[in-house]
Short mmCIF file of C-alpha atoms and ligand atoms in Angstrom, two decimals:
data_model
loop_
_atom_site.label_atom_id
_atom_site.label_comp_id
_atom_site.label_asym_id
_atom_site.label_seq_id
_atom_site.Cartn_x
_atom_site.Cartn_y
_atom_site.Cartn_z
CA MET Y 3 260.20 -5.06 178.34
CA GLU Y 4 256.06 -5.53 178.47
CA TYR Y 5 255.00 -7.83 180.56
CA ASN Y 6 251.40 -8.36 178.89
CA SER Y 7 250.34 -11.73 179.99
CA TRP Y 8 253.65 -13.45 179.89
CA VAL Y 9 255.68 -14.33 182.77
CA PRO Y 10 258.71 -13.38 182.35
CA LEU Y 11 261.74 -15.64 182.49
CA LEU Y 12 263.88 -13.22 184.32
CA PRO Y 13 263.40 -9.81 185.74
CA GLU Y 14 264.64 -6.87 183.78
CA GLN Y 15 268.57 -6.30 183.65
CA ALA Y 16 268.65 -2.89 185.17
CA SER Y 17 271.95 -2.22 186.89
CA SER Y 18 275.50 -2.91 186.08
CA PHE Y 19 275.38 -6.33 188.21
CA ALA Y 20 272.41 -7.86 186.41
CA GLY Y 21 274.54 -9.18 183.48
CA GLN Y 22 277.26 -10.85 185.50
CA VAL Y 23 274.72 -12.53 187.93
CA ASP Y 24 272.71 -13.74 185.07
CA LEU Y 25 275.63 -14.87 183.44
CA LEU Y 26 276.59 -17.08 186.35
CA TYR Y 27 273.48 -18.18 186.76
CA PHE Y 28 272.89 -19.41 183.07
CA TYR Y 29 276.65 -21.28 183.34
CA LEU Y 30 275.10 -23.16 186.49
CA ILE Y 31 272.08 -24.10 184.47
CA LEU Y 32 274.35 -25.14 181.58
CA VAL Y 33 276.80 -26.92 184.08
CA SER Y 34 273.54 -28.82 185.48
CA ILE Y 35 272.02 -29.75 181.80
CA ALA Y 36 275.79 -31.16 181.16
CA PHE Y 37 275.66 -33.35 183.65
CA ALA Y 38 272.14 -34.56 183.94
CA ILE Y 39 271.53 -35.55 180.25
CA PRO Y 40 274.52 -38.08 180.18
CA ILE Y 41 273.34 -39.28 183.47
CA GLY Y 42 270.11 -39.79 182.44
CA VAL Y 43 270.99 -41.39 179.46
CA GLY Y 44 273.54 -43.49 181.10
CA ILE Y 45 270.28 -44.98 183.08
CA PHE Y 46 268.24 -45.84 180.00
CA TYR Y 47 271.38 -47.53 178.38
CA PHE Y 48 272.31 -49.58 181.34
CA MET Y 49 268.49 -50.69 182.09
CA ILE Y 50 268.49 -52.10 178.51
CA ARG Y 51 272.00 -53.29 177.94
CA TYR Y 52 272.06 -55.29 181.36
CA ARG Y 53 268.40 -56.47 181.19
CA GLU Y 54 268.87 -60.14 181.17
CA ARG Y 55 269.02 -60.97 185.10
CA GLU Y 56 270.72 -64.23 184.72
CA ARG Y 57 273.47 -63.27 182.47
CA PHE Y 58 274.40 -60.44 184.69
CA ALA Y 59 273.86 -61.86 187.78
CA SER Y 60 277.47 -61.47 188.91
CA THR Y 61 279.72 -58.77 188.07
CA GLU Y 62 283.30 -59.24 186.07
CA GLY Y 63 285.07 -58.22 189.16
CA ILE Y 64 286.47 -54.73 188.58
CA HIS Y 65 289.18 -53.37 191.08
CA GLY Y 66 289.23 -49.89 190.24
CA SER Y 67 290.76 -47.76 187.42
CA ILE Y 68 293.14 -44.67 188.23
CA VAL Y 69 292.58 -43.32 184.81
CA LEU Y 70 288.71 -43.16 185.33
CA GLU Y 71 288.93 -42.14 188.92
CA THR Y 72 291.30 -39.42 188.34
CA THR Y 73 289.20 -38.11 185.51
CA TRP Y 74 285.95 -38.31 187.31
CA SER Y 75 287.80 -36.28 190.26
CA ILE Y 76 289.58 -33.67 188.38
CA ILE Y 77 286.61 -32.43 185.60
CA PRO Y 78 284.21 -31.97 188.67
CA PHE Y 79 287.06 -30.23 190.41
CA LEU Y 80 287.65 -27.73 187.65
CA VAL Y 81 283.93 -27.20 186.85
CA SER Y 82 283.42 -26.48 190.59
CA MET Y 83 285.90 -24.25 190.52
CA THR Y 84 284.99 -22.23 187.76
CA ILE Y 85 281.20 -22.14 189.67
CA PHE Y 86 283.24 -20.62 192.84
CA LEU Y 87 285.47 -18.00 190.93
CA GLY Y 88 282.49 -16.41 189.02
CA GLY Y 89 280.57 -16.33 192.26
CA ALA Y 90 283.50 -14.82 194.04
CA TYR Y 91 283.88 -12.14 191.50
CA VAL Y 92 280.48 -11.18 191.58
CA PHE Y 93 280.29 -11.09 195.35
CA PHE Y 94 283.42 -9.18 195.68
CA ASN Y 95 281.62 -6.90 193.62
CA GLN Y 96 278.62 -6.33 194.91
CA TYR Y 97 280.04 -6.02 198.68
CA THR Y 98 282.67 -3.83 198.29
CA ILE Y 99 281.20 -0.34 198.43
CA PRO Y 100 282.88 2.25 196.24
CA LYS Y 101 284.16 5.27 197.78
CA ASP Y 102 282.18 7.48 195.77
CA GLY Y 103 278.59 7.66 194.95
CA MET Y 104 275.26 9.21 195.78
CA GLU Y 105 274.77 8.64 199.39
CA ILE Y 106 270.80 7.70 200.37
CA TYR Y 107 269.77 6.67 204.21
CA VAL Y 108 267.57 3.85 204.24
CA VAL Y 109 265.65 2.94 207.58
CA GLY Y 110 263.58 -0.61 207.43
CA LYS Y 111 260.83 -0.95 210.26
CA GLN Y 112 257.68 -3.29 210.15
CA TRP Y 113 256.53 -2.53 207.66
CA MET Y 114 257.86 -0.01 205.23
CA TRP Y 115 260.81 1.72 203.97
CA LYS Y 116 261.64 5.58 205.10
CA ILE Y 117 264.29 6.80 202.65
CA GLN Y 118 265.98 10.08 202.68
CA HIS Y 119 268.01 11.60 200.32
CA SER Y 120 271.43 13.69 201.34
CA THR Y 121 269.73 16.77 200.02
CA GLY Y 122 266.72 16.40 202.65
CA GLN Y 123 263.89 14.72 200.50
CA ARG Y 124 262.16 12.02 202.27
CA GLU Y 125 260.31 9.41 200.50
CA ILE Y 126 258.27 6.13 201.96
CA ASN Y 127 258.17 2.98 199.78
CA GLU Y 128 259.59 4.95 196.90
CA LEU Y 129 263.08 5.45 195.99
CA HIS Y 130 263.88 8.11 193.00
CA ILE Y 131 267.48 7.91 191.58
CA PRO Y 132 269.48 8.93 188.75
CA VAL Y 133 270.55 6.48 185.62
CA ASN Y 134 274.11 5.38 185.26
CA THR Y 135 274.84 7.07 188.74
CA THR Y 136 276.37 4.88 191.64
CA ILE Y 137 274.01 4.89 194.55
CA LYS Y 138 275.03 4.02 197.79
CA LEU Y 139 272.41 2.91 200.38
CA THR Y 140 273.34 3.43 204.31
CA MET Y 141 270.59 1.05 206.16
CA THR Y 142 269.42 0.53 209.46
CA THR Y 143 266.55 -0.75 211.12
CA GLU Y 144 264.10 0.27 213.94
CA ASP Y 145 263.01 -3.46 214.90
CA VAL Y 146 263.92 -6.67 213.44
CA ILE Y 147 266.00 -8.01 210.49
CA HIS Y 148 264.93 -6.72 207.21
CA ASP Y 149 266.30 -6.99 203.46
CA PHE Y 150 266.49 -4.32 200.96
CA TYR Y 151 266.04 -6.49 197.47
CA VAL Y 152 265.63 -5.19 193.85
CA PRO Y 153 265.24 -8.00 191.65
CA ALA Y 154 265.74 -5.87 188.50
CA PHE Y 155 269.18 -4.66 190.06
CA ARG Y 156 270.27 -8.50 191.25
CA THR Y 157 271.19 -7.32 194.44
CA LYS Y 158 270.12 -7.28 198.12
CA ALA Y 159 271.29 -6.76 201.63
CA ASP Y 160 270.29 -7.77 205.16
CA ILE Y 161 269.78 -4.85 207.60
CA VAL Y 162 270.40 -6.12 211.03
CA PRO Y 163 269.45 -4.23 214.06
CA GLY Y 164 272.00 -2.35 215.71
CA ARG Y 165 274.66 -1.60 213.02
CA TYR Y 166 275.03 -0.21 209.56
CA SER Y 167 274.73 -2.28 206.66
CA TYR Y 168 275.54 -1.17 202.73
CA LEU Y 169 274.58 -1.70 199.40
CA TRP Y 170 275.30 -0.41 196.14
CA PHE Y 171 274.44 -0.55 192.83
CA LYS Y 172 274.52 1.35 189.56
CA PRO Y 173 271.52 1.63 187.45
CA THR Y 174 271.77 1.31 183.91
CA LYS Y 175 268.21 1.59 182.55
CA PRO Y 176 265.36 4.19 183.17
CA GLY Y 177 261.96 2.56 184.60
CA LYS Y 178 259.90 1.27 187.73
CA TYR Y 179 261.39 -1.72 189.56
CA HIS Y 180 260.03 -3.70 192.30
CA LEU Y 181 261.49 -3.09 195.78
CA PHE Y 182 260.95 -6.02 198.11
CA CYS Y 183 261.96 -7.12 201.82
CA ALA Y 184 263.46 -10.37 201.29
CA GLU Y 185 263.61 -11.46 204.79
CA TYR Y 186 260.72 -12.72 206.95
CA CYS Y 187 260.18 -9.76 209.19
CA GLY Y 188 256.41 -10.64 210.51
CA LEU Y 189 252.54 -10.46 209.73
CA ASN Y 190 253.02 -7.90 206.45
CA HIS Y 191 256.37 -9.04 205.45
CA SER Y 192 254.73 -9.35 201.88
CA GLY Y 193 253.64 -5.86 201.67
CA MET Y 194 256.97 -4.50 202.68
CA GLY Y 195 257.76 -3.30 199.40
CA GLY Y 196 257.72 -0.34 197.14
CA TRP Y 197 259.20 0.90 193.76
CA VAL Y 198 262.10 2.59 192.75
CA TYR Y 199 262.25 4.97 190.06
CA VAL Y 200 265.31 5.21 187.68
CA MET Y 201 265.21 8.30 185.94
CA GLU Y 202 267.20 10.21 183.49
CA GLN Y 203 269.32 12.57 185.25
CA LYS Y 204 267.13 15.97 184.42
CA ASP Y 205 264.10 14.10 185.20
CA PHE Y 206 265.52 13.56 188.29
CA ASP Y 207 266.91 17.21 189.14
CA ASN Y 208 263.16 18.16 188.45
CA TRP Y 209 261.91 15.55 190.74
CA LEU Y 210 264.38 17.03 193.21
CA ALA Y 211 263.43 20.59 192.76
CA GLY Y 212 259.82 19.60 192.98
CA ASN Y 213 260.19 17.86 196.47
CA THR Y 214 260.48 20.15 199.66
CA SER Y 215 263.49 19.46 201.23
CA GLY Y 216 263.39 18.78 204.87
CA GLN Y 217 266.58 19.36 206.87
CA THR Y 218 269.27 17.34 205.13
CA PRO Y 219 270.92 14.59 207.30
CA VAL Y 220 273.61 17.01 208.13
CA GLU Y 221 271.53 19.71 209.14
CA MET Y 222 269.31 17.48 211.19
CA GLY Y 223 272.56 16.21 212.91
CA LYS Y 224 274.03 19.70 213.73
CA ASP Y 225 270.19 20.55 215.05
CA LEU Y 226 270.24 17.69 217.20
CA PHE Y 227 274.21 18.28 218.57
CA TYR Y 228 273.59 21.85 219.18
CA ASN Y 229 269.99 22.27 220.31
CA LYS Y 230 268.22 19.25 220.80
CA LEU Y 231 270.37 16.69 222.69
CA GLY Y 232 273.56 19.18 223.98
CA CYS Y 233 275.92 17.34 222.73
CA ALA Y 234 277.87 20.77 222.12
CA SER Y 235 278.26 21.49 225.50
CA CYS Y 236 280.48 18.52 225.98
CA HIS Y 237 282.22 17.93 222.22
CA ALA Y 238 282.18 21.55 220.61
CA GLY Y 239 285.63 22.48 221.57
CA GLY Y 240 286.68 25.42 224.04
CA PRO Y 241 287.50 25.22 227.67
CA ALA Y 242 284.26 23.33 228.61
CA GLN Y 243 285.11 20.17 226.51
CA ARG Y 244 284.82 17.40 228.34
CA GLY Y 245 284.08 14.79 225.31
CA ALA Y 246 286.30 13.69 222.84
CA LYS Y 247 287.11 15.64 219.99
CA LEU Y 248 285.33 15.07 217.01
CA GLU Y 249 286.59 17.19 214.55
CA GLY Y 250 288.87 15.08 211.92
CA ILE Y 251 288.01 11.65 213.52
CA TYR Y 252 286.39 10.33 210.76
CA GLY Y 253 288.05 7.27 209.35
CA LYS Y 254 291.02 7.42 211.56
CA GLU Y 255 292.45 5.28 214.50
CA VAL Y 256 291.38 6.27 217.57
CA LYS Y 257 293.22 5.45 220.93
CA LEU Y 258 291.31 3.56 223.91
CA THR Y 259 291.50 3.68 227.45
CA GLY Y 260 293.16 0.54 228.59
CA GLY Y 261 295.09 -0.02 225.01
CA GLY Y 262 293.39 -0.83 222.09
CA THR Y 263 292.36 1.03 219.00
CA VAL Y 264 289.23 1.26 216.79
CA ILE Y 265 288.52 2.55 213.65
CA ALA Y 266 286.11 5.74 213.93
CA ASP Y 267 283.63 4.56 211.00
CA ASP Y 268 279.51 4.66 211.15
CA ASN Y 269 279.20 2.16 213.30
CA TYR Y 270 281.88 3.06 216.17
CA ILE Y 271 279.99 6.61 216.07
CA ARG Y 272 276.86 4.91 216.32
CA GLU Y 273 277.59 2.58 218.90
CA SER Y 274 279.19 5.71 220.77
CA ILE Y 275 276.04 7.47 220.92
CA LEU Y 276 273.92 4.55 222.09
CA THR Y 277 276.25 2.44 224.40
CA PRO Y 278 279.00 5.19 225.26
CA THR Y 279 280.89 3.21 227.50
CA ALA Y 280 281.64 0.16 224.95
CA LYS Y 281 284.85 2.06 223.76
CA ILE Y 282 286.16 5.03 226.13
CA VAL Y 283 288.57 7.35 224.11
CA ASP Y 284 292.23 7.59 225.53
CA GLY Y 285 292.23 10.62 228.22
CA TYR Y 286 288.64 10.92 228.97
CA GLN Y 287 286.18 9.87 231.63
CA PRO Y 288 283.12 7.47 231.12
CA ILE Y 289 280.87 10.10 232.00
CA MET Y 290 278.71 10.49 228.92
CA PRO Y 291 274.92 9.22 229.25
CA THR Y 292 273.78 6.93 226.63
CA PHE Y 293 271.05 7.97 224.02
CA LYS Y 294 269.29 4.96 223.46
CA GLY Y 295 265.93 5.00 223.02
CA GLN Y 296 266.20 9.05 223.23
CA VAL Y 297 267.24 9.07 219.12
CA THR Y 298 265.46 7.61 216.17
CA ASP Y 299 267.35 5.84 213.82
CA GLU Y 300 266.89 8.60 211.48
CA GLN Y 301 267.96 10.89 214.11
CA LEU Y 302 270.98 8.82 214.58
CA ASN Y 303 271.76 8.90 210.86
CA GLY Y 304 272.00 12.79 211.02
CA LEU Y 305 274.13 12.54 213.93
CA VAL Y 306 276.83 10.09 212.25
CA ALA Y 307 276.21 12.40 209.05
CA TYR Y 308 277.16 15.69 211.07
CA ILE Y 309 279.86 14.09 212.94
CA LYS Y 310 281.45 12.81 209.55
CA SER Y 311 281.00 16.30 207.68
CA LEU Y 312 283.18 17.83 210.72
CA SER Y 313 285.97 15.55 208.87
CA GLY Y 314 285.06 16.76 205.63
CA VAL Y 315 283.36 13.13 204.49
CA THR Y 316 280.29 12.84 202.99
CA GLY Y 317 280.50 9.49 201.89
CA SER Y 318 280.00 6.68 203.89
CA SER Y 319 282.57 4.33 205.43
CA THR Y 320 284.93 2.77 202.99
CA THR Y 321 286.25 0.31 205.55
CA VAL Y 322 283.16 -1.70 205.81
CA SER Y 323 282.59 -5.04 204.36
CA THR Y 324 278.91 -5.97 204.75
CA THR Y 325 279.59 -9.75 205.78
CA SER Y 326 282.90 -10.56 207.67
CA ALA Y 327 284.95 -7.45 208.95
CA PRO Y 328 286.31 -7.84 212.07
CA ALA Y 329 284.17 -4.49 212.83
CA ALA Y 330 281.07 -6.44 212.43
CA ASN Y 331 281.50 -8.27 215.61
CA THR Y 332 282.55 -5.73 218.10
CA ALA Y 333 279.45 -4.10 216.34
CA SER Y 334 277.42 -7.17 216.97
CA ASN Y 335 278.09 -7.31 220.86
CA SER Y 336 276.11 -4.23 221.28
CA ALA Y 337 273.63 -5.23 219.03
CA SER Y 338 271.45 -7.11 221.77
CA PRO Y 339 270.82 -4.61 224.19
CA ALA Y 340 270.01 -1.81 221.19
CA GLN Y 341 267.72 -4.90 219.95
CA ALA Y 342 265.94 -5.10 223.19
CA SER Y 343 265.40 -1.53 223.62
CA ASN Y 344 264.12 -1.28 219.96
CA ALA Y 345 261.74 -4.11 220.60
CA ASN Y 346 260.69 -2.47 224.15
CA THR Y 347 259.63 0.88 222.31
CA PRO Y 348 258.52 0.02 218.72
CA ARG Y 349 256.81 3.61 218.21
CA ARG Y 350 260.06 5.24 218.95
CA ALA Y 351 260.14 6.76 215.73
CA ASP Y 352 256.91 8.17 216.15
CA ARG Y 353 257.71 9.68 219.26
CA GLY Y 354 260.92 10.72 218.04
CA SER Y 355 259.12 12.85 215.20
CA ASN Y 356 256.78 14.54 217.87
CA SER Y 357 259.73 15.93 219.75
CA GLN Y 358 260.65 17.70 216.58
CA GLY Y 359 257.39 19.57 216.84
CA SER Y 360 259.13 22.75 217.08
CA ASN Y 361 260.04 22.09 213.29
CA PRO Y 362 257.24 21.67 210.95
CA LYS Y 363 259.70 20.58 207.97
CA ALA Y 364 261.08 17.51 210.74
CA PRO Y 365 260.36 14.19 209.34
CA GLY Y 366 257.12 14.33 207.68
CA PRO Y 367 255.30 12.01 205.24
CA THR Y 368 256.50 11.19 201.56
CA ARG Y 369 255.99 13.77 199.03
CA ARG Y 370 255.02 12.79 195.65
CA PRO Y 371 255.99 14.17 192.27
CU1 CUA N 22 260.78 -6.44 206.24
CU2 CUA N 22 260.21 -8.49 205.69
#
């Protein structure tokens, strides 16, 4: 659709959600009209019908009507249930993260979007994706709450400090679409946007091939694990193994000291790196130091991706709901300290990439086609 001088009624429909959301939206408008018109007409009718003040000074003394009252209770109840069911259908469809799909990491910060493909390509304020492919975003923020919003896809999700948030969509139409931050996040919130480029598969392959890929998230995580952070000295197995085994844990239940279990998902791994004492694996000592403030969110993504790869997993956790899972509660308990440390070190990301100076390919500026 060409915009020309017209203001479009709605953004383009460019994802598999768009039709559903718009249908629900038009249904709401229809219901509103269906109630508003009879009420408006009724007001005028009664105004004219009962305009003689003396004649209608006292009412006829009606004392209720079961039929009338039942009718005007049941009909609105049924109507509101259709709205509820329609909304619930769309909601569960959007926030049930599919098992497969192309995984892309997103890091929000005041005030930009940093994007990393699992093949290693990086972008800033731009996202290139192939059409008709399920895209899964694994998102974190370095500072405050942001919200990844693409109106043409009719979906968005808050990105909350201290935990992973997820968003998925399936673009259905090649084109260039606005990306916005939809959560007020400070002075330049309105400028925190960019573009999503939906491309035909072959164009996307060309784009990927034409962009130097840095380390993939898994490679970056492995590098940190063995070289830069020295996780391997305790976690890599062999006689020196003092830390919990990481092979094969992803998505499994982990027994904790003092009873209780936890599912080893993205948020658990993240928490174990930042706040190792929060949940001690049964049979191990609480000796691991915290890595809070020493790793950027991108490096954390890399570590999580690497630890997942030890279990043969390349997608993101499927046990996660973006809203109400109990795991969200435990994660948010650790959110406040993480948040505080983020607030104190706003330029942590920059320091992080400097520390990677030995690797010229490490986090660099975006590369354009
Ligand atoms: Cu980020 Cu508003």
